Amino acid sequence: AQRVTQPEKLLSVFKGAPVELKCNYSYSGSPELFWYVQYSRQRLQLLLRHISRESIKGFTADLNKGETSFHLKKPFAQEEDSAMYYCAALNNAGNMLTFGGGTRLMVKP
Amino acid sequence: DTGVSQNPRHKITKRGQNVTFRCDPISEHNRLYWYRQTLGQGPEFLTYFQNEAQLEKSRLLSDRFSAERPKGSFSTLEIQRTEQGDSAMYLCASSLNMNTEAFFGQGTRLTVV
């Protein structure tokens, strides 16, 4: 079965500290991986996708096929990064996202 | 706001009643998706449309659930004989085509009492 796991429900760090939000996947084939973010009272929105290899708002994520992981990292957290973060995998047909349970990131001043 | 629009934003209904939600995708987006999100969980896929054709349905979509996209534009999701377990946030998303970014609506929060 296709599965995306985010082991941490809550991650709390101080401003300026490094952040790593963990994501592991169990998927047949070669899924495309994404990170979505939901800020308070806003809709779910795409943060980044692994094929673009971009850094968005200082966040990066590297796909590690050997460990089946796609952890999200930022070297220096900012208060405005506080949000819910969801890791997701797109199936090979490109028509269904499987989401992890989400991690709430709280960045304290 | 030219993004994905969902109505109503909130719905409270008594158990056993039928409810219908509407989703207006971004104009010219061919693909439309419905997801359900319960408290503390990530969104779960329900169904997806390519234009007016419903091409994929999750096992989560019991026979009490029906979705339509009659003209390939807006979509409706109907739940018949609602149960308390149907209480959730129902999310709609649309994308231009395969493997392009999916844009989500604000969701409809359903509470069955």
mmCIF file of N, CA, C and O in Angstrom, chain A:
data_model
loop_
_atom_site.group_PDB
_atom_site.id
_atom_site.type_symbol
_atom_site.label_atom_id
_atom_site.label_comp_id
_atom_site.label_asym_id
_atom_site.label_seq_id
_atom_site.Cartn_x
_atom_site.Cartn_y
_atom_site.Cartn_z
ATOM 1 N N ALA A 1 0.843 -1.194 0.000
ATOM 2 C CA ALA A 1 0.000 0.000 0.000
ATOM 3 C C ALA A 1 0.877 1.243 0.000
ATOM 4 O O ALA A 1 1.962 1.252 0.563
ATOM 5 N N GLN A 2 0.375 2.269 -0.649
ATOM 6 C CA GLN A 2 1.122 3.514 -0.691
ATOM 7 C C GLN A 2 0.941 4.249 0.632
ATOM 8 O O GLN A 2 -0.169 4.393 1.125
ATOM 9 N N ARG A 3 2.038 4.725 1.159
ATOM 10 C CA ARG A 3 1.961 5.362 2.465
ATOM 11 C C ARG A 3 3.013 6.442 2.588
ATOM 12 O O ARG A 3 4.138 6.282 2.128
ATOM 13 N N VAL A 4 2.627 7.539 3.226
ATOM 14 C CA VAL A 4 3.551 8.632 3.537
ATOM 15 C C VAL A 4 3.470 8.856 5.043
ATOM 16 O O VAL A 4 2.381 9.025 5.582
ATOM 17 N N THR A 5 4.628 8.850 5.685
ATOM 18 C CA THR A 5 4.671 8.949 7.140
ATOM 19 C C THR A 5 5.454 10.166 7.590
ATOM 20 O O THR A 5 6.581 10.391 7.146
ATOM 21 N N GLN A 6 4.831 10.949 8.463
ATOM 22 C CA GLN A 6 5.516 12.062 9.109
ATOM 23 C C GLN A 6 5.507 11.741 10.597
ATOM 24 O O GLN A 6 4.474 11.833 11.255
ATOM 25 N N PRO A 7 6.640 11.337 11.133
ATOM 26 C CA PRO A 7 6.655 10.801 12.499
ATOM 27 C C PRO A 7 6.381 11.823 13.593
ATOM 28 O O PRO A 7 5.966 11.459 14.685
ATOM 29 N N GLU A 8 6.606 13.098 13.302
ATOM 30 C CA GLU A 8 6.415 14.121 14.332
ATOM 31 C C GLU A 8 5.129 14.887 14.087
ATOM 32 O O GLU A 8 4.925 15.442 13.018
ATOM 33 N N LYS A 9 4.264 14.919 15.119
ATOM 34 C CA LYS A 9 3.052 15.727 15.003
ATOM 35 C C LYS A 9 3.357 17.190 15.252
ATOM 36 O O LYS A 9 2.721 18.083 14.702
ATOM 37 N N LEU A 10 4.331 17.432 16.126
ATOM 38 C CA LEU A 10 4.663 18.804 16.517
ATOM 39 C C LEU A 10 6.181 18.946 16.604
ATOM 40 O O LEU A 10 6.863 18.073 17.144
ATOM 41 N N LEU A 11 6.664 20.044 16.047
ATOM 42 C CA LEU A 11 8.076 20.369 16.151
ATOM 43 C C LEU A 11 8.177 21.827 16.585
ATOM 44 O O LEU A 11 7.649 22.708 15.918
ATOM 45 N N SER A 12 8.840 22.042 17.714
ATOM 46 C CA SER A 12 8.953 23.388 18.255
ATOM 47 C C SER A 12 10.422 23.772 18.323
ATOM 48 O O SER A 12 11.229 23.042 18.904
ATOM 49 N N VAL A 13 10.763 24.905 17.707
ATOM 50 C CA VAL A 13 12.140 25.384 17.705
ATOM 51 C C VAL A 13 12.152 26.870 17.993
ATOM 52 O O VAL A 13 11.133 27.551 17.865
ATOM 53 N N PHE A 14 13.324 27.368 18.339
ATOM 54 C CA PHE A 14 13.479 28.801 18.512
ATOM 55 C C PHE A 14 13.883 29.438 17.188
ATOM 56 O O PHE A 14 14.524 28.807 16.335
ATOM 57 N N LYS A 15 13.530 30.692 17.044
ATOM 58 C CA LYS A 15 13.908 31.477 15.874
ATOM 59 C C LYS A 15 15.415 31.403 15.673
ATOM 60 O O LYS A 15 16.187 31.532 16.633
ATOM 61 N N GLY A 16 15.803 31.153 14.426
ATOM 62 C CA GLY A 16 17.213 31.074 14.101
ATOM 63 C C GLY A 16 17.804 29.673 14.199
ATOM 64 O O GLY A 16 18.919 29.436 13.718
ATOM 65 N N ALA A 17 17.062 28.755 14.775
ATOM 66 C CA ALA A 17 17.537 27.377 14.894
ATOM 67 C C ALA A 17 17.273 26.624 13.589
ATOM 68 O O ALA A 17 16.369 26.971 12.834
ATOM 69 N N PRO A 18 18.062 25.564 13.336
ATOM 70 C CA PRO A 18 17.783 24.754 12.140
ATOM 71 C C PRO A 18 16.532 23.913 12.335
ATOM 72 O O PRO A 18 16.171 23.544 13.451
ATOM 73 N N VAL A 19 15.895 23.627 11.213
ATOM 74 C CA VAL A 19 14.654 22.848 11.236
ATOM 75 C C VAL A 19 14.780 21.679 10.278
ATOM 76 O O VAL A 19 15.298 21.835 9.162
ATOM 77 N N GLU A 20 14.293 20.514 10.710
ATOM 78 C CA GLU A 20 14.181 19.371 9.800
ATOM 79 C C GLU A 20 12.856 18.671 10.083
ATOM 80 O O GLU A 20 12.622 18.174 11.179
ATOM 81 N N LEU A 21 11.981 18.681 9.103
ATOM 82 C CA LEU A 21 10.708 17.980 9.209
ATOM 83 C C LEU A 21 10.841 16.681 8.425
ATOM 84 O O LEU A 21 11.137 16.688 7.236
ATOM 85 N N LYS A 22 10.600 15.584 9.110
ATOM 86 C CA LYS A 22 10.855 14.271 8.521
ATOM 87 C C LYS A 22 9.660 13.744 7.722
ATOM 88 O O LYS A 22 8.498 13.965 8.080
ATOM 89 N N CYS A 23 9.991 13.054 6.650
ATOM 90 C CA CYS A 23 8.981 12.418 5.808
ATOM 91 C C CYS A 23 9.579 11.135 5.246
ATOM 92 O O CYS A 23 10.664 11.155 4.657
ATOM 93 N N ASN A 24 8.883 10.045 5.421
ATOM 94 C CA ASN A 24 9.264 8.768 4.812
ATOM 95 C C ASN A 24 8.107 8.254 3.979
ATOM 96 O O ASN A 24 6.937 8.478 4.315
ATOM 97 N N TYR A 25 8.417 7.575 2.906
ATOM 98 C CA TYR A 25 7.360 7.090 2.038
ATOM 99 C C TYR A 25 7.558 5.615 1.723
ATOM 100 O O TYR A 25 8.674 5.091 1.750
ATOM 101 N N SER A 26 6.459 4.975 1.454
ATOM 102 C CA SER A 26 6.448 3.580 1.026
ATOM 103 C C SER A 26 5.578 3.541 -0.222
ATOM 104 O O SER A 26 4.368 3.713 -0.145
ATOM 105 N N TYR A 27 6.232 3.355 -1.363
ATOM 106 C CA TYR A 27 5.522 3.539 -2.612
ATOM 107 C C TYR A 27 6.109 2.626 -3.674
ATOM 108 O O TYR A 27 7.315 2.439 -3.731
ATOM 109 N N SER A 28 5.267 2.090 -4.508
ATOM 110 C CA SER A 28 5.774 1.323 -5.643
ATOM 111 C C SER A 28 6.121 2.294 -6.769
ATOM 112 O O SER A 28 5.543 3.373 -6.882
ATOM 113 N N GLY A 29 7.064 1.940 -7.562
ATOM 114 C CA GLY A 29 7.459 2.801 -8.669
ATOM 115 C C GLY A 29 8.291 3.974 -8.190
ATOM 116 O O GLY A 29 8.931 3.929 -7.137
ATOM 117 N N SER A 30 8.275 5.039 -8.930
ATOM 118 C CA SER A 30 9.050 6.235 -8.597
ATOM 119 C C SER A 30 8.104 7.409 -8.408
ATOM 120 O O SER A 30 7.824 8.152 -9.365
ATOM 121 N N PRO A 31 7.588 7.587 -7.211
ATOM 122 C CA PRO A 31 6.629 8.678 -6.998
ATOM 123 C C PRO A 31 7.300 10.031 -7.045
ATOM 124 O O PRO A 31 8.498 10.151 -6.815
ATOM 125 N N GLU A 32 6.505 11.016 -7.343
ATOM 126 C CA GLU A 32 6.978 12.383 -7.220
ATOM 127 C C GLU A 32 6.582 12.872 -5.829
ATOM 128 O O GLU A 32 5.462 12.655 -5.382
ATOM 129 N N LEU A 33 7.521 13.530 -5.148
ATOM 130 C CA LEU A 33 7.299 13.964 -3.769
ATOM 131 C C LEU A 33 7.127 15.467 -3.679
ATOM 132 O O LEU A 33 7.757 16.218 -4.436
ATOM 133 N N PHE A 34 6.275 15.868 -2.738
ATOM 134 C CA PHE A 34 5.948 17.271 -2.547
ATOM 135 C C PHE A 34 5.939 17.609 -1.060
ATOM 136 O O PHE A 34 5.717 16.744 -0.219
ATOM 137 N N TRP A 35 6.127 18.896 -0.778
ATOM 138 C CA TRP A 35 5.782 19.435 0.531
ATOM 139 C C TRP A 35 4.735 20.526 0.329
ATOM 140 O O TRP A 35 4.911 21.432 -0.486
ATOM 141 N N TYR A 36 3.637 20.383 1.082
ATOM 142 C CA TYR A 36 2.588 21.397 1.114
ATOM 143 C C TYR A 36 2.621 22.082 2.482
ATOM 144 O O TYR A 36 2.982 21.466 3.493
ATOM 145 N N VAL A 37 2.199 23.348 2.519
ATOM 146 C CA VAL A 37 2.177 24.100 3.766
ATOM 147 C C VAL A 37 0.811 24.746 3.926
ATOM 148 O O VAL A 37 0.168 25.130 2.939
ATOM 149 N N GLN A 38 0.370 24.820 5.166
ATOM 150 C CA GLN A 38 -0.890 25.503 5.459
ATOM 151 C C GLN A 38 -0.657 26.466 6.613
ATOM 152 O O GLN A 38 -0.478 26.044 7.765
ATOM 153 N N TYR A 39 -0.624 27.761 6.290
ATOM 154 C CA TYR A 39 -0.502 28.781 7.310
ATOM 155 C C TYR A 39 -1.861 28.981 7.972
ATOM 156 O O TYR A 39 -2.893 28.619 7.413
ATOM 157 N N SER A 40 -1.841 29.600 9.151
ATOM 158 C CA SER A 40 -3.066 29.785 9.925
ATOM 159 C C SER A 40 -4.147 30.475 9.094
ATOM 160 O O SER A 40 -3.901 31.521 8.489
ATOM 161 N N ARG A 41 -5.336 29.862 9.037
ATOM 162 C CA ARG A 41 -6.503 30.421 8.338
ATOM 163 C C ARG A 41 -6.291 30.568 6.833
ATOM 164 O O ARG A 41 -7.004 31.331 6.187
ATOM 165 N N GLN A 42 -5.324 29.864 6.279
ATOM 166 C CA GLN A 42 -5.127 29.909 4.836
ATOM 167 C C GLN A 42 -5.291 28.502 4.249
ATOM 168 O O GLN A 42 -5.332 27.513 4.960
ATOM 169 N N ARG A 43 -5.399 28.464 2.944
ATOM 170 C CA ARG A 43 -5.585 27.180 2.285
ATOM 171 C C ARG A 43 -4.254 26.447 2.126
ATOM 172 O O ARG A 43 -3.181 27.031 2.228
ATOM 173 N N LEU A 44 -4.361 25.175 1.897
ATOM 174 C CA LEU A 44 -3.191 24.343 1.636
ATOM 175 C C LEU A 44 -2.525 24.807 0.344
ATOM 176 O O LEU A 44 -3.202 25.027 -0.668
ATOM 177 N N GLN A 45 -1.219 24.967 0.363
ATOM 178 C CA GLN A 45 -0.523 25.423 -0.838
ATOM 179 C C GLN A 45 0.794 24.686 -1.001
ATOM 180 O O GLN A 45 1.412 24.259 -0.021
ATOM 181 N N LEU A 46 1.203 24.564 -2.241
ATOM 182 C CA LEU A 46 2.448 23.867 -2.540
ATOM 183 C C LEU A 46 3.644 24.680 -2.071
ATOM 184 O O LEU A 46 3.733 25.877 -2.330
ATOM 185 N N LEU A 47 4.563 24.019 -1.372
ATOM 186 C CA LEU A 47 5.796 24.676 -0.965
ATOM 187 C C LEU A 47 6.912 24.332 -1.958
ATOM 188 O O LEU A 47 7.525 25.219 -2.538
ATOM 189 N N LEU A 48 7.142 23.039 -2.144
ATOM 190 C CA LEU A 48 8.127 22.656 -3.149
ATOM 191 C C LEU A 48 7.906 21.205 -3.579
ATOM 192 O O LEU A 48 7.204 20.450 -2.932
ATOM 193 N N ARG A 49 8.515 20.863 -4.720
ATOM 194 C CA ARG A 49 8.419 19.514 -5.271
ATOM 195 C C ARG A 49 9.824 19.048 -5.624
ATOM 196 O O ARG A 49 10.667 19.878 -6.006
ATOM 197 N N HIS A 50 10.069 17.765 -5.500
ATOM 198 C CA HIS A 50 11.455 17.319 -5.580
ATOM 199 C C HIS A 50 12.039 17.461 -6.974
ATOM 200 O O HIS A 50 13.234 17.683 -7.123
ATOM 201 N N ILE A 51 11.205 17.396 -8.004
ATOM 202 C CA ILE A 51 11.780 17.443 -9.351
ATOM 203 C C ILE A 51 12.282 18.834 -9.694
ATOM 204 O O ILE A 51 13.132 18.985 -10.566
ATOM 205 N N SER A 52 11.774 19.854 -9.018
ATOM 206 C CA SER A 52 12.203 21.209 -9.362
ATOM 207 C C SER A 52 13.521 21.567 -8.689
ATOM 208 O O SER A 52 14.209 22.488 -9.129
ATOM 209 N N ARG A 53 13.843 20.851 -7.600
ATOM 210 C CA ARG A 53 15.112 21.072 -6.891
ATOM 211 C C ARG A 53 15.312 22.543 -6.512
ATOM 212 O O ARG A 53 16.427 23.054 -6.583
ATOM 213 N N GLU A 54 14.218 23.192 -6.160
ATOM 214 C CA GLU A 54 14.319 24.603 -5.799
ATOM 215 C C GLU A 54 14.458 24.766 -4.292
ATOM 216 O O GLU A 54 14.170 23.866 -3.521
ATOM 217 N N SER A 55 14.858 25.966 -3.906
ATOM 218 C CA SER A 55 14.799 26.369 -2.509
ATOM 219 C C SER A 55 13.710 27.435 -2.427
ATOM 220 O O SER A 55 13.798 28.470 -3.089
ATOM 221 N N ILE A 56 12.679 27.146 -1.639
ATOM 222 C CA ILE A 56 11.550 28.068 -1.507
ATOM 223 C C ILE A 56 11.498 28.562 -0.068
ATOM 224 O O ILE A 56 11.464 27.757 0.864
ATOM 225 N N LYS A 57 11.519 29.871 0.106
ATOM 226 C CA LYS A 57 11.488 30.490 1.435
ATOM 227 C C LYS A 57 12.593 29.919 2.322
ATOM 228 O O LYS A 57 12.434 29.795 3.540
ATOM 229 N N GLY A 58 13.705 29.535 1.708
ATOM 230 C CA GLY A 58 14.836 29.009 2.453
ATOM 231 C C GLY A 58 14.754 27.521 2.742
ATOM 232 O O GLY A 58 15.678 26.944 3.310
ATOM 233 N N PHE A 59 13.643 26.877 2.360
ATOM 234 C CA PHE A 59 13.465 25.447 2.568
ATOM 235 C C PHE A 59 14.017 24.653 1.393
ATOM 236 O O PHE A 59 13.878 25.056 0.241
ATOM 237 N N THR A 60 14.614 23.516 1.706
ATOM 238 C CA THR A 60 15.025 22.562 0.695
ATOM 239 C C THR A 60 14.597 21.169 1.132
ATOM 240 O O THR A 60 14.344 20.933 2.325
ATOM 241 N N ALA A 61 14.499 20.265 0.175
ATOM 242 C CA ALA A 61 14.175 18.878 0.497
ATOM 243 C C ALA A 61 14.883 17.989 -0.513
ATOM 244 O O ALA A 61 14.803 18.232 -1.719
ATOM 245 N N ASP A 62 15.563 17.003 -0.016
ATOM 246 C CA ASP A 62 16.293 16.069 -0.876
ATOM 247 C C ASP A 62 15.640 14.702 -0.835
ATOM 248 O O ASP A 62 15.361 14.163 0.248
ATOM 249 N N LEU A 63 15.424 14.169 -2.019
ATOM 250 C CA LEU A 63 14.854 12.830 -2.111
ATOM 251 C C LEU A 63 15.962 11.803 -1.915
ATOM 252 O O LEU A 63 16.953 11.814 -2.665
ATOM 253 N N ASN A 64 15.827 10.944 -0.939
ATOM 254 C CA ASN A 64 16.785 9.876 -0.679
ATOM 255 C C ASN A 64 16.079 8.561 -0.947
ATOM 256 O O ASN A 64 15.338 8.052 -0.121
ATOM 257 N N LYS A 65 16.329 8.019 -2.137
ATOM 258 C CA LYS A 65 15.622 6.800 -2.529
ATOM 259 C C LYS A 65 16.044 5.602 -1.691
ATOM 260 O O LYS A 65 15.256 4.702 -1.424
ATOM 261 N N GLY A 66 17.306 5.598 -1.262
ATOM 262 C CA GLY A 66 17.781 4.477 -0.458
ATOM 263 C C GLY A 66 17.067 4.390 0.880
ATOM 264 O O GLY A 66 16.717 3.310 1.350
ATOM 265 N N GLU A 67 16.832 5.560 1.491
ATOM 266 C CA GLU A 67 16.141 5.602 2.775
ATOM 267 C C GLU A 67 14.649 5.892 2.604
ATOM 268 O O GLU A 67 13.935 6.012 3.602
ATOM 269 N N THR A 68 14.212 6.016 1.377
ATOM 270 C CA THR A 68 12.819 6.402 1.054
ATOM 271 C C THR A 68 12.384 7.564 1.939
ATOM 272 O O THR A 68 11.362 7.498 2.644
ATOM 273 N N SER A 69 13.178 8.627 1.920
ATOM 274 C CA SER A 69 12.867 9.793 2.723
ATOM 275 C C SER A 69 12.878 11.050 1.871
ATOM 276 O O SER A 69 13.509 11.095 0.795
ATOM 277 N N PHE A 70 12.190 12.066 2.362
ATOM 278 C CA PHE A 70 12.114 13.355 1.677
ATOM 279 C C PHE A 70 11.970 14.415 2.755
ATOM 280 O O PHE A 70 10.958 15.095 2.869
ATOM 281 N N HIS A 71 13.008 14.556 3.560
ATOM 282 C CA HIS A 71 12.953 15.463 4.703
ATOM 283 C C HIS A 71 13.052 16.918 4.252
ATOM 284 O O HIS A 71 13.823 17.254 3.358
ATOM 285 N N LEU A 72 12.327 17.780 4.946
ATOM 286 C CA LEU A 72 12.320 19.217 4.644
ATOM 287 C C LEU A 72 13.243 19.929 5.630
ATOM 288 O O LEU A 72 13.138 19.715 6.842
ATOM 289 N N LYS A 73 14.101 20.779 5.096
ATOM 290 C CA LYS A 73 15.097 21.414 5.963
ATOM 291 C C LYS A 73 15.167 22.922 5.727
ATOM 292 O O LYS A 73 14.912 23.399 4.602
ATOM 293 N N LYS A 74 15.514 23.609 6.797
ATOM 294 C CA LYS A 74 15.798 25.040 6.691
ATOM 295 C C LYS A 74 16.854 25.356 7.729
ATOM 296 O O LYS A 74 16.725 24.965 8.889
ATOM 297 N N PRO A 75 17.915 26.042 7.341
ATOM 298 C CA PRO A 75 19.021 26.261 8.286
ATOM 299 C C PRO A 75 18.684 27.216 9.430
ATOM 300 O O PRO A 75 19.168 27.041 10.548
ATOM 301 N N PHE A 76 17.837 28.214 9.166
ATOM 302 C CA PHE A 76 17.530 29.209 10.191
ATOM 303 C C PHE A 76 16.021 29.493 10.174
ATOM 304 O O PHE A 76 15.537 30.201 9.295
ATOM 305 N N ALA A 77 15.309 28.957 11.139
ATOM 306 C CA ALA A 77 13.855 29.108 11.156
ATOM 307 C C ALA A 77 13.456 30.539 11.493
ATOM 308 O O ALA A 77 14.114 31.224 12.282
ATOM 309 N N GLN A 78 12.350 30.967 10.885
ATOM 310 C CA GLN A 78 11.771 32.285 11.148
ATOM 311 C C GLN A 78 10.377 32.094 11.752
ATOM 312 O O GLN A 78 9.716 31.071 11.513
ATOM 313 N N GLU A 79 9.925 33.102 12.502
ATOM 314 C CA GLU A 79 8.607 32.980 13.132
ATOM 315 C C GLU A 79 7.508 32.771 12.099
ATOM 316 O O GLU A 79 6.549 32.033 12.350
ATOM 317 N N GLU A 80 7.660 33.382 10.941
ATOM 318 C CA GLU A 80 6.626 33.250 9.910
ATOM 319 C C GLU A 80 6.591 31.861 9.272
ATOM 320 O O GLU A 80 5.716 31.576 8.455
ATOM 321 N N ASP A 81 7.537 31.014 9.634
ATOM 322 C CA ASP A 81 7.507 29.627 9.146
ATOM 323 C C ASP A 81 6.534 28.762 9.939
ATOM 324 O O ASP A 81 6.269 27.612 9.561
ATOM 325 N N SER A 82 6.020 29.279 11.024
ATOM 326 C CA SER A 82 5.074 28.510 11.840
ATOM 327 C C SER A 82 3.842 28.173 11.015
ATOM 328 O O SER A 82 3.175 29.060 10.472
ATOM 329 N N ALA A 83 3.565 26.873 10.897
ATOM 330 C CA ALA A 83 2.473 26.407 10.035
ATOM 331 C C ALA A 83 2.368 24.890 10.146
ATOM 332 O O ALA A 83 3.168 24.248 10.828
ATOM 333 N N MET A 84 1.372 24.336 9.445
ATOM 334 C CA MET A 84 1.271 22.881 9.277
ATOM 335 C C MET A 84 1.967 22.507 7.981
ATOM 336 O O MET A 84 1.739 23.142 6.939
ATOM 337 N N TYR A 85 2.776 21.483 8.026
ATOM 338 C CA TYR A 85 3.500 21.035 6.848
ATOM 339 C C TYR A 85 3.102 19.592 6.540
ATOM 340 O O TYR A 85 3.107 18.729 7.420
ATOM 341 N N TYR A 86 2.761 19.369 5.276
ATOM 342 C CA TYR A 86 2.351 18.035 4.836
ATOM 343 C C TYR A 86 3.266 17.558 3.716
ATOM 344 O O TYR A 86 3.468 18.251 2.727
ATOM 345 N N CYS A 87 3.768 16.360 3.886
ATOM 346 C CA CYS A 87 4.512 15.695 2.827
ATOM 347 C C CYS A 87 3.515 14.884 2.000
ATOM 348 O O CYS A 87 2.542 14.339 2.552
ATOM 349 N N ALA A 88 3.714 14.822 0.695
ATOM 350 C CA ALA A 88 2.774 14.101 -0.157
ATOM 351 C C ALA A 88 3.504 13.439 -1.303
ATOM 352 O O ALA A 88 4.548 13.922 -1.761
ATOM 353 N N ALA A 89 2.946 12.337 -1.764
ATOM 354 C CA ALA A 89 3.505 11.607 -2.903
ATOM 355 C C ALA A 89 2.450 11.477 -3.983
ATOM 356 O O ALA A 89 1.293 11.166 -3.692
ATOM 357 N N LEU A 90 2.847 11.714 -5.217
ATOM 358 C CA LEU A 90 1.939 11.597 -6.363
ATOM 359 C C LEU A 90 2.127 10.239 -6.993
ATOM 360 O O LEU A 90 3.265 9.822 -7.254
ATOM 361 N N ASN A 91 1.035 9.549 -7.254
ATOM 362 C CA ASN A 91 1.158 8.220 -7.827
ATOM 363 C C ASN A 91 1.645 8.289 -9.272
ATOM 364 O O ASN A 91 1.712 9.355 -9.874
ATOM 365 N N ASN A 92 2.013 7.124 -9.815
ATOM 366 C CA ASN A 92 2.602 7.091 -11.150
ATOM 367 C C ASN A 92 1.637 7.571 -12.235
ATOM 368 O O ASN A 92 2.055 8.077 -13.261
ATOM 369 N N ALA A 93 0.336 7.407 -11.975
ATOM 370 C CA ALA A 93 -0.652 7.870 -12.944
ATOM 371 C C ALA A 93 -0.814 9.383 -12.905
ATOM 372 O O ALA A 93 -1.441 9.964 -13.790
ATOM 373 N N GLY A 94 -0.251 10.010 -11.869
ATOM 374 C CA GLY A 94 -0.315 11.459 -11.767
ATOM 375 C C GLY A 94 -1.675 12.008 -11.407
ATOM 376 O O GLY A 94 -1.994 13.153 -11.711
ATOM 377 N N ASN A 95 -2.509 11.177 -10.757
ATOM 378 C CA ASN A 95 -3.865 11.637 -10.471
ATOM 379 C C ASN A 95 -4.257 11.544 -9.005
ATOM 380 O O ASN A 95 -5.406 11.820 -8.675
ATOM 381 N N MET A 96 -3.348 11.173 -8.135
ATOM 382 C CA MET A 96 -3.715 11.029 -6.739
ATOM 383 C C MET A 96 -2.534 11.346 -5.842
ATOM 384 O O MET A 96 -1.465 10.754 -5.967
ATOM 385 N N LEU A 97 -2.745 12.288 -4.926
ATOM 386 C CA LEU A 97 -1.750 12.595 -3.916
ATOM 387 C C LEU A 97 -2.065 11.811 -2.653
ATOM 388 O O LEU A 97 -3.213 11.789 -2.204
ATOM 389 N N THR A 98 -1.034 11.188 -2.080
ATOM 390 C CA THR A 98 -1.153 10.563 -0.768
ATOM 391 C C THR A 98 -0.401 11.437 0.214
ATOM 392 O O THR A 98 0.799 11.684 0.030
ATOM 393 N N PHE A 99 -1.101 11.917 1.232
ATOM 394 C CA PHE A 99 -0.518 12.834 2.190
ATOM 395 C C PHE A 99 -0.089 12.126 3.463
ATOM 396 O O PHE A 99 -0.709 11.131 3.884
ATOM 397 N N GLY A 100 0.942 12.673 4.097
ATOM 398 C CA GLY A 100 1.268 12.265 5.451
ATOM 399 C C GLY A 100 0.319 12.944 6.427
ATOM 400 O O GLY A 100 -0.520 13.756 6.036
ATOM 401 N N GLY A 101 0.471 12.612 7.706
ATOM 402 C CA GLY A 101 -0.426 13.151 8.715
ATOM 403 C C GLY A 101 -0.157 14.593 9.097
ATOM 404 O O GLY A 101 -0.954 15.208 9.805
ATOM 405 N N GLY A 102 0.962 15.128 8.644
ATOM 406 C CA GLY A 102 1.267 16.528 8.917
ATOM 407 C C GLY A 102 2.122 16.724 10.155
ATOM 408 O O GLY A 102 2.076 15.941 11.104
ATOM 409 N N THR A 103 2.918 17.778 10.116
ATOM 410 C CA THR A 103 3.725 18.202 11.264
ATOM 411 C C THR A 103 3.458 19.680 11.506
ATOM 412 O O THR A 103 3.577 20.480 10.576
ATOM 413 N N ARG A 104 3.105 20.000 12.737
ATOM 414 C CA ARG A 104 2.936 21.418 13.071
ATOM 415 C C ARG A 104 4.279 21.976 13.509
ATOM 416 O O ARG A 104 4.877 21.479 14.475
ATOM 417 N N LEU A 105 4.760 22.968 12.803
ATOM 418 C CA LEU A 105 6.007 23.638 13.160
ATOM 419 C C LEU A 105 5.689 24.919 13.911
ATOM 420 O O LEU A 105 4.916 25.746 13.432
ATOM 421 N N MET A 106 6.259 25.032 15.094
ATOM 422 C CA MET A 106 6.107 26.260 15.883
ATOM 423 C C MET A 106 7.491 26.862 16.067
ATOM 424 O O MET A 106 8.394 26.206 16.603
ATOM 425 N N VAL A 107 7.655 28.090 15.615
ATOM 426 C CA VAL A 107 8.923 28.786 15.768
ATOM 427 C C VAL A 107 8.724 29.867 16.817
ATOM 428 O O VAL A 107 7.951 30.811 16.626
ATOM 429 N N LYS A 108 9.435 29.696 17.926
ATOM 430 C CA LYS A 108 9.279 30.611 19.060
ATOM 431 C C LYS A 108 10.271 31.762 18.962
ATOM 432 O O LYS A 108 11.394 31.566 18.492
ATOM 433 N N PRO A 109 9.871 32.954 19.410
ATOM 434 C CA PRO A 109 10.772 34.117 19.310
ATOM 435 C C PRO A 109 11.956 34.026 20.263
ATOM 436 O O PRO A 109 11.955 33.239 21.185
#
